[in-house]
mmCIF file of C-alpha atoms in Angstrom:
data_model
loop_
_atom_site.group_PDB
_atom_site.id
_atom_site.type_symbol
_atom_site.label_atom_id
_atom_site.label_comp_id
_atom_site.label_asym_id
_atom_site.label_seq_id
_atom_site.Cartn_x
_atom_site.Cartn_y
_atom_site.Cartn_z
ATOM 1 C CA MET K 1 -0.034 -0.053 0.008
ATOM 2 C CA ASN K 2 1.243 3.567 -0.752
ATOM 3 C CA ASP K 3 2.260 5.807 2.052
ATOM 4 C CA VAL K 4 -0.584 8.180 2.322
ATOM 5 C CA GLN K 5 -0.472 9.219 5.932
ATOM 6 C CA HIS K 6 -0.370 12.828 4.961
ATOM 7 C CA ALA K 7 -3.358 14.777 4.217
ATOM 8 C CA SER K 8 -3.811 16.810 0.983
ATOM 9 C CA ALA K 9 -4.656 20.544 1.580
ATOM 10 C CA TRP K 10 -6.362 20.799 -1.865
ATOM 11 C CA ALA K 11 -8.437 17.554 -1.281
ATOM 12 C CA ALA K 12 -9.422 18.861 2.161
ATOM 13 C CA ARG K 13 -10.819 22.082 0.599
ATOM 14 C CA LEU K 14 -12.696 19.897 -1.949
ATOM 15 C CA PHE K 15 -14.134 17.184 0.168
ATOM 16 C CA GLY K 16 -13.690 18.487 3.654
ATOM 17 C CA ASP K 17 -13.613 15.854 6.528
ATOM 18 C CA ARG K 18 -14.625 13.108 3.932
ATOM 19 C CA GLN K 19 -11.268 13.387 2.167
ATOM 20 C CA GLU K 20 -9.980 9.983 3.568
ATOM 21 C CA GLY K 21 -13.136 8.077 2.730
ATOM 22 C CA VAL K 22 -13.170 9.487 -0.947
ATOM 23 C CA ARG K 23 -9.492 8.405 -1.247
ATOM 24 C CA GLN K 24 -10.374 4.954 0.064
ATOM 25 C CA ARG K 25 -13.279 4.521 -2.376
ATOM 26 C CA ILE K 26 -11.302 5.522 -5.355
ATOM 27 C CA GLY K 27 -8.364 3.231 -4.329
ATOM 28 C CA GLN K 28 -10.651 0.395 -3.804
ATOM 29 C CA ALA K 29 -12.420 0.850 -7.100
ATOM 30 C CA ILE K 30 -9.054 0.650 -8.994
ATOM 31 C CA ARG K 31 -8.024 -2.371 -7.107
ATOM 32 C CA ASP K 32 -11.272 -4.178 -7.906
ATOM 33 C CA ARG K 33 -11.172 -3.366 -11.535
ATOM 34 C CA GLN K 34 -7.570 -4.522 -11.752
ATOM 35 C CA GLU K 35 -8.517 -7.864 -10.087
ATOM 36 C CA ARG K 36 -11.329 -8.307 -12.584
ATOM 37 C CA ALA K 37 -8.978 -7.578 -15.641
ATOM 38 C CA LEU K 38 -6.481 -9.998 -14.348
ATOM 39 C CA THR K 39 -9.231 -12.692 -13.793
ATOM 40 C CA CYS K 40 -10.307 -12.059 -17.441
ATOM 41 C CA GLN K 41 -6.847 -12.524 -18.664
ATOM 42 C CA ASP K 42 -6.345 -15.803 -16.599
ATOM 43 C CA ILE K 43 -9.568 -17.183 -18.103
ATOM 44 C CA ALA K 44 -8.729 -16.293 -21.659
ATOM 45 C CA GLY K 45 -5.135 -17.411 -21.493
ATOM 46 C CA GLY K 46 -2.946 -17.168 -24.408
ATOM 47 C CA SER K 47 0.257 -15.085 -25.007
ATOM 48 C CA THR K 48 -1.437 -11.714 -25.687
ATOM 49 C CA LYS K 49 -2.838 -9.455 -23.175
ATOM 50 C CA HIS K 50 -6.042 -8.459 -25.116
ATOM 51 C CA ALA K 51 -8.540 -9.783 -22.510
ATOM 52 C CA TYR K 52 -6.693 -7.807 -19.816
ATOM 53 C CA GLY K 53 -6.655 -4.669 -21.697
ATOM 54 C CA GLY K 54 -10.386 -4.968 -22.741
ATOM 55 C CA ALA K 55 -11.546 -5.534 -19.204
ATOM 56 C CA ARG K 56 -9.431 -2.721 -17.975
ATOM 57 C CA TYR K 57 -10.959 0.261 -20.050
ATOM 58 C CA PRO K 58 -13.691 1.503 -19.571
ATOM 59 C CA GLY K 59 -14.036 -0.865 -16.542
ATOM 60 C CA PHE K 60 -12.325 1.541 -14.279
ATOM 61 C CA HIS K 61 -15.303 3.972 -14.745
ATOM 62 C CA GLU K 62 -17.673 1.063 -14.077
ATOM 63 C CA SER K 63 -15.935 0.350 -10.850
ATOM 64 C CA LEU K 64 -15.991 3.873 -9.745
ATOM 65 C CA MET K 65 -19.675 3.765 -10.400
ATOM 66 C CA GLU K 66 -20.256 0.716 -8.246
ATOM 67 C CA GLU K 67 -18.139 2.132 -5.397
ATOM 68 C CA PHE K 68 -19.825 5.437 -5.129
ATOM 69 C CA ALA K 69 -23.377 4.049 -5.706
ATOM 70 C CA ARG K 70 -22.973 2.373 -2.206
ATOM 71 C CA ILE K 71 -22.629 5.748 -0.538
ATOM 72 C CA ASP K 72 -26.287 5.875 0.115
ATOM 73 C CA VAL K 73 -25.893 2.824 2.263
ATOM 74 C CA ASP K 74 -22.687 3.875 3.912
ATOM 75 C CA ASP K 75 -23.163 7.590 4.285
ATOM 76 C CA PRO K 76 -26.696 8.657 3.546
ATOM 77 C CA ASP K 77 -26.153 12.315 4.479
ATOM 78 C CA PHE K 78 -23.720 12.727 1.716
ATOM 79 C CA ASN K 79 -25.711 10.934 -0.968
ATOM 80 C CA ASN K 80 -26.911 14.231 -2.417
ATOM 81 C CA GLU K 81 -23.421 15.008 -3.343
ATOM 82 C CA VAL K 82 -23.182 12.066 -5.886
ATOM 83 C CA ASP K 83 -24.136 12.440 -9.356
ATOM 84 C CA PHE K 84 -23.570 10.071 -12.427
ATOM 85 C CA VAL K 85 -23.229 11.660 -15.860
ATOM 86 C CA ASN K 86 -23.085 9.907 -19.112
ATOM 87 C CA PRO K 87 -21.516 12.152 -21.724
ATOM 88 C CA ASP K 88 -23.182 11.969 -25.196
ATOM 89 C CA GLY K 89 -21.013 9.609 -27.307
ATOM 90 C CA PHE K 90 -19.372 7.810 -24.254
ATOM 91 C CA PHE K 91 -20.264 4.086 -23.364
ATOM 92 C CA ARG K 92 -23.906 3.791 -23.023
ATOM 93 C CA GLU K 93 -24.166 1.908 -19.798
ATOM 94 C CA ILE K 94 -21.180 3.548 -17.982
ATOM 95 C CA ASP K 95 -21.227 6.956 -16.395
ATOM 96 C CA LEU K 96 -18.650 9.414 -15.129
ATOM 97 C CA VAL K 97 -18.774 9.840 -11.313
ATOM 98 C CA CYS K 98 -19.218 13.418 -10.145
ATOM 99 C CA TYR K 99 -18.736 13.532 -6.345
ATOM 100 C CA GLY K 100 -18.928 16.599 -3.976
ATOM 101 C CA GLY K 101 -18.291 18.784 -6.974
ATOM 102 C CA ALA K 102 -15.389 16.735 -8.479
ATOM 103 C CA LEU K 103 -15.806 15.002 -11.815
ATOM 104 C CA LEU K 104 -13.471 11.841 -11.559
ATOM 105 C CA TRP K 105 -11.370 10.895 -14.476
ATOM 106 C CA PRO K 106 -9.235 7.643 -13.988
ATOM 107 C CA PHE K 107 -6.688 6.885 -16.611
ATOM 108 C CA ARG K 108 -3.740 4.470 -16.972
ATOM 109 C CA PHE K 109 -0.564 6.457 -17.678
ATOM 110 C CA SER K 110 2.173 3.691 -17.555
ATOM 111 C CA ASP K 111 2.654 0.022 -17.416
ATOM 112 C CA ARG K 112 5.764 0.492 -15.254
ATOM 113 C CA ASP K 113 6.372 1.369 -11.638
ATOM 114 C CA THR K 114 7.011 5.285 -12.227
ATOM 115 C CA SER K 115 5.814 8.584 -10.948
ATOM 116 C CA ALA K 116 2.724 10.444 -12.161
ATOM 117 C CA GLU K 117 4.800 13.620 -12.776
ATOM 118 C CA ARG K 118 5.269 12.711 -16.239
ATOM 119 C CA ALA K 119 1.915 11.310 -16.789
ATOM 120 C CA LYS K 120 0.088 12.167 -20.095
ATOM 121 C CA LEU K 121 -3.445 12.347 -21.129
ATOM 122 C CA SER K 122 -4.813 11.031 -24.452
ATOM 123 C CA ASN K 123 -5.774 13.943 -26.667
ATOM 124 C CA SER K 124 -9.267 12.813 -27.300
ATOM 125 C CA ARG K 125 -12.213 15.054 -28.021
ATOM 126 C CA LEU K 126 -13.743 14.063 -24.864
ATOM 127 C CA VAL K 127 -10.691 14.925 -22.770
ATOM 128 C CA ARG K 128 -10.414 18.226 -24.429
ATOM 129 C CA GLU K 129 -14.063 18.887 -23.507
ATOM 130 C CA LEU K 130 -13.153 17.811 -19.766
ATOM 131 C CA MET K 131 -10.553 20.510 -19.694
ATOM 132 C CA GLY K 132 -13.374 23.015 -19.433
ATOM 133 C CA PHE K 133 -13.448 21.919 -15.697
ATOM 134 C CA ALA K 134 -9.646 21.964 -15.279
ATOM 135 C CA PRO K 135 -7.674 25.047 -14.196
ATOM 136 C CA SER K 136 -6.586 27.560 -16.886
ATOM 137 C CA PRO K 137 -3.239 26.477 -18.304
ATOM 138 C CA PRO K 138 -0.173 28.692 -17.828
ATOM 139 C CA PRO K 139 0.352 31.037 -20.804
ATOM 140 C CA VAL K 140 2.979 30.276 -23.350
ATOM 141 C CA GLU K 141 5.666 32.419 -24.839
ATOM 142 C CA ASP K 142 6.297 33.214 -28.513
ATOM 143 C CA LEU K 143 9.678 33.576 -29.949
ATOM 144 C CA PHE K 144 9.677 37.168 -28.751
ATOM 145 C CA GLY K 145 8.840 36.425 -25.198
ATOM 146 C CA THR K 146 5.083 37.415 -25.374
ATOM 147 C CA HIS K 147 2.716 35.428 -23.214
ATOM 148 C CA LEU K 148 0.104 33.886 -25.461
ATOM 149 C CA PRO K 149 -3.026 32.426 -23.709
ATOM 150 C CA HIS K 150 -4.101 28.927 -24.586
ATOM 151 C CA SER K 151 -7.115 28.538 -26.819
ATOM 152 C CA ARG K 152 -10.056 26.344 -25.535
ATOM 153 C CA SER K 153 -12.851 26.952 -28.073
ATOM 154 C CA ILE K 154 -14.061 23.399 -28.161
ATOM 155 C CA ASP K 155 -17.755 23.102 -27.328
ATOM 156 C CA MET K 156 -19.019 20.647 -24.515
ATOM 157 C CA ARG K 157 -21.620 18.036 -25.268
ATOM 158 C CA PRO K 158 -24.830 18.928 -23.540
ATOM 159 C CA ARG K 159 -24.694 16.608 -20.470
ATOM 160 C CA LEU K 160 -21.104 18.036 -19.559
ATOM 161 C CA ALA K 161 -22.311 21.530 -20.088
ATOM 162 C CA ALA K 162 -25.204 21.044 -17.743
ATOM 163 C CA LEU K 163 -22.850 20.376 -14.878
ATOM 164 C CA PRO K 164 -22.280 23.250 -12.475
ATOM 165 C CA SER K 165 -19.679 25.676 -13.603
ATOM 166 C CA ASP K 166 -17.632 25.385 -10.375
ATOM 167 C CA THR K 167 -17.105 21.522 -11.002
ATOM 168 C CA LYS K 168 -13.366 20.340 -10.595
ATOM 169 C CA LEU K 169 -11.922 17.862 -12.900
ATOM 170 C CA LEU K 170 -10.124 15.358 -10.583
ATOM 171 C CA LEU K 171 -7.363 13.334 -12.384
ATOM 172 C CA ILE K 172 -6.587 9.896 -11.228
ATOM 173 C CA PRO K 173 -3.522 8.602 -13.020
ATOM 174 C CA PHE K 174 -2.430 4.880 -12.278
ATOM 175 C CA SER K 175 0.196 2.470 -13.479
ATOM 176 C CA SER K 176 -0.593 -1.159 -13.863
ATOM 177 C CA ASN K 177 0.224 -4.141 -16.209
ATOM 178 C CA ALA K 178 -1.019 -7.817 -16.484
ATOM 179 C CA ASN K 179 1.099 -8.757 -13.502
ATOM 180 C CA GLY K 180 -0.415 -6.350 -10.946
ATOM 181 C CA LEU K 181 -1.231 -2.844 -9.938
ATOM 182 C CA LEU K 182 1.561 -0.684 -9.345
ATOM 183 C CA LYS K 183 0.801 2.925 -8.188
ATOM 184 C CA ALA K 184 -2.199 5.285 -8.128
ATOM 185 C CA TYR K 185 -2.423 9.148 -7.722
ATOM 186 C CA TRP K 186 -4.952 11.919 -7.752
ATOM 187 C CA GLY K 187 -4.573 15.513 -8.340
ATOM 188 C CA ILE K 188 -5.826 18.705 -10.254
ATOM 189 C CA GLY K 189 -4.083 19.300 -13.497
ATOM 190 C CA THR K 190 -4.734 20.558 -16.913
ATOM 191 C CA LEU K 191 -3.700 19.752 -20.496
ATOM 192 C CA ILE K 192 -1.241 22.199 -21.964
ATOM 193 C CA ASP K 193 -0.307 20.698 -25.507
ATOM 194 C CA ASP K 194 -1.429 18.190 -27.919
ATOM 195 C CA LEU K 195 1.044 15.597 -26.693
ATOM 196 C CA GLY K 196 -0.984 15.142 -23.518
ATOM 197 C CA THR K 197 1.359 16.999 -21.210
ATOM 198 C CA ILE K 198 -0.257 17.772 -17.918
ATOM 199 C CA ALA K 199 0.599 20.894 -15.750
ATOM 200 C CA TRP K 200 -0.300 19.953 -12.100
ATOM 201 C CA SER K 201 -1.757 22.761 -10.031
ATOM 202 C CA ASP K 202 -2.402 20.382 -6.883
ATOM 203 C CA GLY K 203 -0.683 16.965 -6.491
ATOM 204 C CA PRO K 204 -0.372 14.310 -7.823
ATOM 205 C CA ASP K 205 -0.496 12.840 -4.578
ATOM 206 C CA PRO K 206 -0.486 8.943 -3.797
ATOM 207 C CA LEU K 207 -3.699 7.036 -3.412
ATOM 208 C CA PRO K 208 -4.249 4.225 -0.893
ATOM 209 C CA LEU K 209 -4.441 0.903 -2.651
ATOM 210 C CA PRO K 210 -6.017 -1.906 -0.643
ATOM 211 C CA ALA K 211 -4.219 -5.077 -0.548
ATOM 212 C CA THR K 212 -7.092 -7.205 -1.533
ATOM 213 C CA PRO K 213 -10.176 -6.571 -3.662
ATOM 214 C CA THR K 214 -13.839 -6.775 -2.562
ATOM 215 C CA ARG K 215 -15.685 -9.807 -3.572
ATOM 216 C CA ARG K 216 -18.911 -7.836 -4.357
ATOM 217 C CA GLY K 217 -20.423 -8.987 -7.508
ATOM 218 C CA LEU K 218 -18.078 -11.918 -8.059
ATOM 219 C CA THR K 219 -19.693 -15.444 -8.274
ATOM 220 C CA LEU K 220 -18.000 -18.814 -8.115
ATOM 221 C CA LEU K 221 -18.322 -21.279 -11.124
ATOM 222 C CA PRO K 222 -20.136 -24.506 -10.329
ATOM 223 C CA PRO K 223 -17.789 -27.561 -10.240
ATOM 224 C CA GLN K 224 -16.905 -28.473 -13.782
ATOM 225 C CA THR K 225 -17.266 -32.228 -14.995
ATOM 226 C CA HIS K 226 -14.185 -33.555 -16.484
ATOM 227 C CA LEU K 227 -14.253 -35.389 -19.855
ATOM 228 C CA THR K 228 -12.940 -38.575 -18.138
ATOM 229 C CA ASP K 229 -16.235 -38.438 -15.953
ATOM 230 C CA LEU K 230 -18.499 -38.371 -18.861
ATOM 231 C CA PRO K 231 -19.946 -41.787 -20.012
ATOM 232 C CA SER K 232 -18.711 -43.046 -23.419
ATOM 233 C CA PHE K 233 -20.982 -43.672 -26.327
ATOM 234 C CA ASP K 234 -20.911 -47.364 -26.025
ATOM 235 C CA SER K 235 -21.339 -47.721 -22.313
ATOM 236 C CA GLY K 236 -25.176 -47.931 -22.271
ATOM 237 C CA ALA K 237 -27.398 -50.914 -22.310
ATOM 238 C CA GLN K 238 -27.191 -52.861 -25.491
ATOM 239 C CA PRO K 239 -30.574 -53.059 -27.389
ATOM 240 C CA VAL K 240 -32.199 -56.731 -27.746
ATOM 241 C CA PRO K 241 -33.375 -57.375 -31.295
ATOM 242 C CA GLU K 242 -36.791 -58.927 -31.666
ATOM 243 C CA LEU K 243 -36.774 -62.392 -33.183
ATOM 244 C CA PHE K 244 -39.426 -64.011 -34.997
ATOM 245 C CA SER K 245 -39.590 -67.873 -35.426
ATOM 246 C CA ARG K 246 -40.825 -69.383 -38.687
ATOM 247 C CA PRO K 247 -44.111 -71.188 -38.706
ATOM 248 C CA ASP K 248 -43.893 -75.052 -38.800
ATOM 249 C CA ALA K 249 -45.497 -75.205 -42.142
ATOM 250 C CA ASP K 250 -42.742 -73.073 -43.756
ATOM 251 C CA GLU K 251 -39.966 -75.035 -42.273
ATOM 252 C CA LYS K 252 -41.306 -78.169 -43.878
ATOM 253 C CA ASN K 253 -41.474 -76.391 -47.192
ATOM 254 C CA PRO K 254 -37.723 -76.073 -48.486
ATOM 255 C CA GLY K 255 -38.841 -73.871 -51.395
ATOM 256 C CA LEU K 256 -39.678 -70.861 -49.304
ATOM 257 C CA SER K 257 -37.007 -68.377 -48.426
ATOM 258 C CA PRO K 258 -36.550 -67.447 -44.803
ATOM 259 C CA GLN K 259 -38.215 -63.927 -43.801
ATOM 260 C CA SER K 260 -35.976 -61.722 -41.505
ATOM 261 C CA GLU K 261 -38.826 -59.202 -40.632
ATOM 262 C CA LYS K 262 -42.483 -59.541 -39.942
ATOM 263 C CA GLN K 263 -44.368 -58.490 -42.925
ATOM 264 C CA GLU K 264 -47.164 -56.032 -42.641
ATOM 265 C CA HIS K 265 -50.644 -56.971 -43.824
ATOM 266 C CA GLU K 266 -52.269 -55.058 -46.496
ATOM 267 C CA PRO K 267 -55.685 -53.523 -45.478
ATOM 268 C CA LEU K 268 -58.657 -54.996 -47.329
ATOM 269 C CA THR K 269 -60.000 -51.515 -47.847
ATOM 270 C CA THR K 270 -58.676 -48.062 -48.212
ATOM 271 C CA GLU K 271 -59.685 -44.746 -46.556
ATOM 272 C CA GLU K 272 -61.007 -43.597 -49.828
ATOM 273 C CA GLU K 273 -63.268 -46.594 -50.126
ATOM 274 C CA HIS K 274 -64.733 -45.893 -46.779
ATOM 275 C CA GLU K 275 -65.429 -42.407 -47.582
ATOM 276 C CA ASN K 276 -67.287 -43.352 -50.948
#
């Protein structure tokens, strides 16, 4: 588990005395999704990691939904601070979590054990829209030393635009691979170029990572039957053929050929004759 004994002043301003609980929920959601992704990879097998990658994203958003949906059970007084937003064009059944005025955005920045100081965001349209809730980027200088403001003229999709204007974008970078979850952070930052470079104004600070995942929603497979336990096709009871003996009169007449099956008797009348 990461060393997170110190409190973050910016997180305390954002979440108040519930800061530690929020951090634990985010860390638990990341741990749970990593465990599910590894389980998918174990079941799929093979030399590639496609199953792990497919279960990882956008699964981390889904795990955050599950974790924060339980607040109405664990902390009913704070339930009105939880909102689930599905941006138009995002995954249909997966929402972004908005909690206490913070819009949570988890993303994997590395598959190695490294610091989030150099984490980069994907330069997708959705990410550029989310920057509307991030701090203003620092100005850039031209060749003559003149400060030029960054341009953010992209329009937000309606459901994002409907969020309160004071919503804060909370970045949650983490590093992981198919061998395990490495590190996780959170902080406030903004995108400053097309390469995904982040300028951090608060953090990134370490997040607690529980040692074990919750078993919520996981079911055990029933005992599987091995092929050696299944009956073979020839292990059943053998059918007994029905035998018919020849009449005594036929046996005394050597000119008649034997009959192997009992012959059907032709009806004396037909259905058409009965109808006439």
